Short mmCIF file of C-alpha atoms in Angstrom, two decimals:
data_model
loop_
_atom_site.label_atom_id
_atom_site.label_comp_id
_atom_site.label_asym_id
_atom_site.label_seq_id
_atom_site.Cartn_x
_atom_site.Cartn_y
_atom_site.Cartn_z
CA MET A 45 -60.09 -61.53 200.96
CA SER A 46 -57.42 -58.77 202.05
CA ASN A 47 -55.12 -59.27 198.33
CA GLY A 48 -54.78 -61.38 196.17
CA GLN A 49 -52.45 -64.30 198.18
CA TRP A 50 -52.88 -67.32 196.70
CA TYR A 51 -53.19 -70.41 199.72
CA PRO A 52 -54.41 -74.11 198.99
CA PRO A 53 -56.71 -74.71 201.19
CA GLU A 54 -54.92 -77.58 203.11
CA TRP A 55 -51.88 -76.02 203.49
CA PRO A 56 -53.64 -75.46 207.46
CA GLU A 57 -53.92 -79.38 208.71
CA ARG A 58 -50.20 -80.05 206.50
CA ILE A 59 -48.87 -77.15 208.58
CA ARG A 60 -49.88 -78.56 211.99
CA ALA A 61 -48.81 -81.73 210.88
CA LEU A 62 -44.95 -80.27 209.67
CA ALA A 63 -45.18 -78.96 212.96
CA ALA A 64 -46.37 -82.22 214.90
CA GLY A 65 -43.30 -83.63 213.47
CA GLU A 66 -45.90 -85.94 211.67
CA LEU A 67 -45.29 -84.88 208.56
CA THR A 68 -42.23 -85.62 206.27
CA ALA A 69 -40.59 -83.00 203.30
CA VAL A 70 -39.48 -84.10 199.92
CA SER A 71 -37.20 -82.77 198.54
CA PRO A 72 -37.61 -79.88 195.89
CA LYS A 73 -37.33 -80.67 192.09
CA ARG A 74 -34.98 -78.07 190.85
CA ALA A 75 -37.09 -75.82 188.14
CA ALA A 76 -36.56 -71.70 186.31
CA THR A 77 -38.81 -69.60 185.47
CA VAL A 78 -38.46 -65.59 183.26
CA MET A 79 -40.01 -62.34 183.99
CA LEU A 80 -40.38 -61.52 180.20
CA LEU A 81 -39.78 -56.94 180.21
CA LYS A 82 -40.42 -54.40 176.86
CA ASP A 83 -40.06 -50.94 176.60
CA THR A 84 -43.59 -49.06 176.00
CA SER A 85 -44.36 -45.30 176.41
CA GLU A 86 -46.34 -46.47 179.59
CA GLY A 87 -42.58 -47.66 180.82
CA VAL A 88 -42.00 -51.87 181.59
CA TYR A 89 -44.59 -54.37 180.85
CA VAL A 90 -44.78 -58.23 182.03
CA HIS A 91 -45.33 -60.96 180.31
CA MET A 92 -47.47 -62.75 182.74
CA LEU A 93 -49.64 -65.98 182.33
CA ARG A 94 -51.86 -66.94 183.99
CA ARG A 95 -52.95 -70.69 185.71
CA ARG A 96 -55.85 -72.17 184.59
CA ALA A 97 -59.07 -73.20 187.32
CA SER A 98 -59.13 -76.65 187.08
CA MET A 99 -55.10 -77.33 187.87
CA ALA A 100 -54.10 -78.86 191.30
CA PHE A 101 -52.06 -76.56 192.00
CA ALA A 102 -52.92 -72.65 191.47
CA GLY A 103 -55.43 -72.47 189.52
CA GLY A 104 -55.95 -68.94 188.75
CA ALA A 105 -53.20 -67.88 189.76
CA TYR A 106 -51.02 -65.59 187.67
CA ALA A 107 -47.40 -66.18 187.13
CA TYR A 108 -44.80 -66.34 184.29
CA PRO A 109 -43.58 -68.42 182.23
CA GLY A 110 -41.70 -71.13 183.86
CA GLY A 111 -41.21 -74.89 184.95
CA GLY A 112 -38.92 -77.97 186.10
CA VAL A 113 -35.87 -79.02 184.59
CA ASP A 114 -35.33 -82.28 182.64
CA GLU A 115 -32.10 -83.91 183.42
CA ARG A 116 -31.70 -83.17 179.18
CA ASP A 117 -31.18 -80.06 180.24
CA ALA A 118 -27.93 -80.38 180.94
CA ARG A 119 -25.68 -81.89 177.93
CA PRO A 120 -23.54 -79.94 175.58
CA VAL A 121 -25.47 -76.78 173.77
CA ARG A 122 -23.58 -73.60 172.01
CA TRP A 123 -23.48 -71.80 174.91
CA ALA A 124 -22.77 -67.43 175.07
CA GLY A 125 -23.02 -65.12 177.76
CA PRO A 126 -20.62 -65.74 180.80
CA SER A 127 -19.87 -69.54 181.61
CA LEU A 128 -21.32 -72.13 183.04
CA ALA A 129 -18.49 -71.49 185.69
CA GLU A 130 -19.40 -68.68 186.40
CA TRP A 131 -23.39 -69.20 186.17
CA ALA A 132 -22.92 -71.49 188.65
CA ALA A 133 -22.01 -68.10 191.46
CA ASP A 134 -24.48 -66.84 190.47
CA LEU A 135 -26.92 -69.45 190.87
CA GLY A 136 -25.33 -70.75 193.66
CA VAL A 137 -24.74 -74.29 192.83
CA GLU A 138 -22.01 -76.64 193.38
CA ASP A 139 -21.48 -77.92 189.62
CA GLU A 140 -21.35 -75.97 186.17
CA ALA A 141 -23.34 -78.39 184.70
CA THR A 142 -26.45 -77.88 187.39
CA ALA A 143 -25.80 -74.38 186.58
CA GLN A 144 -26.74 -75.14 182.41
CA SER A 145 -29.57 -77.31 183.06
CA ILE A 146 -30.87 -74.36 185.61
CA VAL A 147 -29.68 -71.34 182.70
CA CYS A 148 -31.58 -74.42 179.86
CA ALA A 149 -34.70 -74.84 181.47
CA ALA A 150 -34.97 -71.18 182.31
CA VAL A 151 -34.98 -70.71 177.94
CA ARG A 152 -36.31 -73.68 176.61
CA GLU A 153 -39.60 -73.00 179.07
CA THR A 154 -40.14 -69.65 178.02
CA TYR A 155 -39.93 -70.92 174.69
CA GLU A 156 -43.12 -73.52 174.82
CA GLU A 157 -44.99 -71.33 177.13
CA ALA A 158 -44.03 -68.06 175.36
CA GLY A 159 -43.21 -69.08 172.41
CA VAL A 160 -40.12 -66.71 172.59
CA LEU A 161 -36.07 -68.26 172.59
CA LEU A 162 -33.65 -66.61 173.37
CA ALA A 163 -31.05 -68.19 170.68
CA GLY A 164 -29.83 -66.92 167.56
CA GLU A 165 -27.71 -68.22 164.61
CA THR A 166 -24.14 -66.83 166.05
CA PRO A 167 -23.13 -65.09 170.19
CA ASP A 168 -23.78 -61.18 169.36
CA THR A 169 -27.42 -62.36 166.69
CA VAL A 170 -31.10 -63.21 168.12
CA ILE A 171 -33.74 -65.27 166.29
CA GLY A 172 -36.65 -62.72 165.45
CA ASP A 173 -39.67 -65.13 164.60
CA THR A 174 -39.93 -68.35 165.91
CA THR A 175 -43.66 -69.11 164.42
CA GLY A 176 -43.74 -71.05 161.02
CA ASP A 177 -45.34 -75.01 161.41
CA ASP A 178 -41.49 -75.57 161.40
CA TRP A 179 -41.06 -74.04 164.68
CA GLU A 180 -44.36 -75.08 165.94
CA ALA A 181 -43.42 -78.68 165.32
CA ASP A 182 -40.79 -78.55 166.90
CA ARG A 183 -41.66 -76.42 170.40
CA ALA A 184 -44.51 -79.49 171.06
CA ALA A 185 -41.51 -82.14 170.88
CA LEU A 186 -39.75 -80.14 173.77
CA VAL A 187 -43.19 -79.41 175.38
CA ASN A 188 -43.81 -83.12 174.58
CA ARG A 189 -39.95 -84.32 175.73
CA GLU A 190 -39.51 -86.44 172.16
CA LEU A 191 -37.34 -83.34 171.75
CA GLY A 192 -33.90 -82.92 173.74
CA PHE A 193 -33.87 -78.93 174.21
CA ALA A 194 -29.63 -79.79 172.83
CA GLU A 195 -31.19 -81.55 170.35
CA PHE A 196 -33.45 -78.82 169.25
CA LEU A 197 -30.79 -76.40 168.87
CA ASP A 198 -28.10 -78.55 167.37
CA ARG A 199 -30.41 -79.45 164.72
CA ARG A 200 -31.21 -74.79 164.11
CA GLY A 201 -27.76 -74.28 164.25
CA LEU A 202 -28.05 -72.10 167.20
CA VAL A 203 -26.41 -70.93 169.98
CA LEU A 204 -28.40 -70.44 173.71
CA ARG A 205 -27.82 -66.68 174.89
CA SER A 206 -27.50 -66.81 178.93
CA ASP A 207 -26.70 -63.62 178.69
CA LEU A 208 -30.00 -62.40 177.23
CA LEU A 209 -30.59 -63.67 181.04
CA GLY A 210 -30.25 -61.94 184.10
CA ALA A 211 -30.62 -63.79 187.26
CA TRP A 212 -32.86 -61.92 189.82
CA ALA A 213 -34.56 -64.01 192.56
CA ARG A 214 -34.46 -68.11 194.75
CA TRP A 215 -37.44 -69.27 196.48
CA ILE A 216 -38.48 -72.62 197.68
CA THR A 217 -41.47 -74.40 197.69
CA PRO A 218 -42.02 -74.89 202.05
CA GLU A 219 -41.43 -78.04 203.19
CA PHE A 220 -44.93 -78.66 204.05
CA GLU A 221 -46.36 -78.86 200.18
CA THR A 222 -46.64 -81.65 198.87
CA ARG A 223 -44.59 -81.06 195.07
CA ARG A 224 -42.17 -79.34 195.99
CA PHE A 225 -39.67 -77.08 194.02
CA ASP A 226 -36.51 -74.69 193.93
CA THR A 227 -37.28 -72.64 191.60
CA TRP A 228 -34.60 -70.06 190.07
CA PHE A 229 -36.05 -65.96 188.84
CA PHE A 230 -34.97 -64.32 185.99
CA VAL A 231 -35.17 -61.44 183.77
CA ALA A 232 -35.24 -60.83 180.20
CA ALA A 233 -35.84 -58.57 177.78
CA LEU A 234 -38.60 -59.89 174.41
CA PRO A 235 -36.54 -59.90 171.49
CA GLN A 236 -36.99 -57.52 168.64
CA GLY A 237 -38.94 -58.98 165.62
CA GLN A 238 -40.93 -61.86 168.76
CA ARG A 239 -43.74 -61.68 169.97
CA THR A 240 -45.35 -63.80 172.97
CA ARG A 241 -47.86 -65.86 173.06
CA ASN A 242 -49.77 -68.63 174.91
CA ALA A 243 -49.07 -71.52 174.60
CA SER A 244 -48.94 -73.16 177.46
CA THR A 245 -51.67 -75.91 177.58
CA GLU A 246 -52.02 -74.72 181.96
CA ALA A 247 -53.03 -71.64 180.69
CA ASP A 248 -56.08 -70.34 179.75
CA ARG A 249 -54.60 -66.65 179.09
CA THR A 250 -51.70 -64.02 179.34
CA VAL A 251 -51.28 -61.09 179.40
CA TRP A 252 -49.11 -58.02 178.82
CA ILE A 253 -49.41 -55.75 182.83
CA ARG A 254 -46.77 -52.81 184.56
CA PRO A 255 -45.92 -54.03 187.38
CA VAL A 256 -47.21 -51.05 189.66
CA ASP A 257 -50.82 -52.80 187.92
CA ALA A 258 -49.83 -55.69 188.58
CA ALA A 259 -49.97 -55.73 192.15
CA ALA A 260 -52.12 -53.38 192.76
CA GLY A 261 -54.49 -55.79 191.22
CA TYR A 262 -53.69 -57.62 194.04
CA ASP A 263 -53.39 -55.30 196.88
CA LYS A 264 -57.44 -55.08 196.01
CA GLY A 265 -57.00 -59.25 194.93
CA GLU A 266 -58.79 -59.27 191.84
CA LEU A 267 -55.71 -60.90 190.62
CA LEU A 268 -54.61 -64.10 193.05
CA MET A 269 -50.36 -64.28 193.06
CA MET A 270 -48.41 -67.09 194.93
CA PRO A 271 -45.82 -64.80 197.34
CA PRO A 272 -42.50 -64.29 194.67
CA THR A 273 -44.74 -63.62 192.22
CA ILE A 274 -46.08 -60.35 193.68
CA ALA A 275 -42.38 -59.67 195.50
CA THR A 276 -40.81 -60.43 192.10
CA LEU A 277 -43.58 -58.08 191.42
CA ARG A 278 -43.04 -55.07 194.03
CA VAL A 279 -39.17 -54.77 192.79
CA LEU A 280 -39.77 -54.95 189.01
CA GLY A 281 -42.38 -52.61 189.17
CA ARG A 282 -38.93 -49.56 190.90
CA TYR A 283 -37.66 -49.19 187.41
CA ALA A 284 -38.87 -47.02 184.48
CA ALA A 285 -36.88 -49.28 182.13
CA VAL A 286 -36.12 -52.91 180.75
CA ALA A 287 -32.27 -51.94 180.66
CA ASP A 288 -32.30 -50.61 184.02
CA ALA A 289 -34.21 -54.14 185.23
CA LEU A 290 -31.20 -56.08 183.53
CA GLU A 291 -28.22 -54.06 185.09
CA ALA A 292 -30.25 -54.33 188.28
CA ALA A 293 -30.30 -58.43 188.15
CA ALA A 294 -26.38 -58.33 188.79
CA GLY A 295 -26.85 -56.96 192.49
CA GLN A 296 -30.26 -58.73 194.07
CA ASP A 297 -30.10 -61.15 196.89
CA LEU A 298 -30.04 -65.49 195.34
CA THR A 299 -30.14 -66.36 198.49
CA PRO A 300 -32.95 -68.75 198.85
CA VAL A 301 -36.46 -67.23 200.27
CA LEU A 302 -37.47 -70.58 201.95
CA ALA A 303 -41.47 -70.77 204.10
CA GLN A 304 -41.03 -71.75 208.44
CA ALA A 305 -44.21 -72.66 210.37
CA ARG A 306 -43.40 -72.98 213.87
CA LEU A 307 -45.86 -72.57 216.74
CA VAL A 308 -46.45 -70.18 218.58
CA ALA A 309 -49.13 -69.17 221.69
CA GLY A 310 -51.43 -71.97 220.26
CA GLU A 311 -51.24 -71.10 216.57
CA VAL A 312 -49.27 -71.94 213.94
CA VAL A 313 -47.06 -69.20 212.09
CA LEU A 314 -45.97 -69.29 208.53
CA SER A 315 -44.23 -66.35 207.22
CA TRP A 316 -40.83 -66.54 204.54
CA PRO A 317 -37.84 -65.04 205.77
CA GLY A 318 -37.29 -60.94 204.67
CA HIS A 319 -41.45 -59.95 202.97
CA ASP A 320 -43.53 -60.17 206.10
CA GLU A 321 -46.06 -59.43 204.00
CA PHE A 322 -47.32 -62.99 203.42
CA THR A 323 -47.00 -64.28 207.07
CA LYS A 324 -50.18 -65.84 208.53
CA HIS A 325 -51.04 -66.13 211.41
CA ILE A 326 -53.92 -69.96 211.35
CA PRO A 327 -54.61 -70.66 215.09
CA VAL A 328 -53.96 -74.48 215.79
CA VAL A 329 -57.63 -76.88 215.78
CA PRO A 330 -57.52 -80.13 217.65
CA ALA A 331 -57.39 -83.97 215.72
CA GLY A 332 -59.69 -86.40 214.83
CA PRO A 333 -63.05 -85.85 213.35
CA ASP A 334 -65.32 -83.87 215.65
CA ALA A 335 -63.08 -80.91 215.35
CA PRO A 336 -63.81 -77.99 213.97
CA ALA A 337 -62.80 -76.38 210.48
CA GLY A 338 -59.74 -74.56 210.70
CA GLY A 339 -59.19 -71.01 208.66
CA THR A 340 -56.86 -68.93 208.21
CA ARG A 341 -56.13 -65.47 208.38
#
């Protein structure tokens, strides 16, 4: 393997089935993920987690804290930052409820998986410490869906700080996947006084790493990653300070990136528009019990 690009072993057959019209794509579920950043003497660092090897999807791959939108994420919350109308326009969605649910999911999932909360007691403050048994009890209740995020914020008298987030990218899981997500990527600075921890049951390791070092690890085949992860890391590596990355978020292209699979001269060509490095050529293998196993290159 020339790099750390991760592909499920069942993809070649599913891609061939899609190209042949034998596969019906499932609708993607909305999701959000956050690239937490911090300044150090060595430059910008990003927080990443490694998915457990036992996970059915992307086991062993490095990613950012995130997850699916909960329908309760659209419930009214105390809000600071850009209006919901502005967020809807930025995220490319039609209504304000959808915009809120995506932003709330980003903040909620970051708290659930990293223990970092982008909220404060007032519109211009941020919680400085989210440790302690009472915080952990609330976090666990959120993870178990025993507590809605709006209820959590209201119970603690907190305002969601949407202004601490910057929308960065949007990627949609390929149509041939069994589990699909329409995922918005955000950037945010680690709030002063808070610290990350591995609070996710889906991860066996978390790291703070420079984006350029993470990308180098991928290029050497040492760190496994999905295309959206390495693509966002390569862009983040251009910035010398967190403030620069946050400012750059306003100019990022949020056009959805969706993989395309097409038949070309006896091969299935898998590509992500605008990201040529991820292109794969998959030989077409005749169907049937005696057919040789397909491969990728």
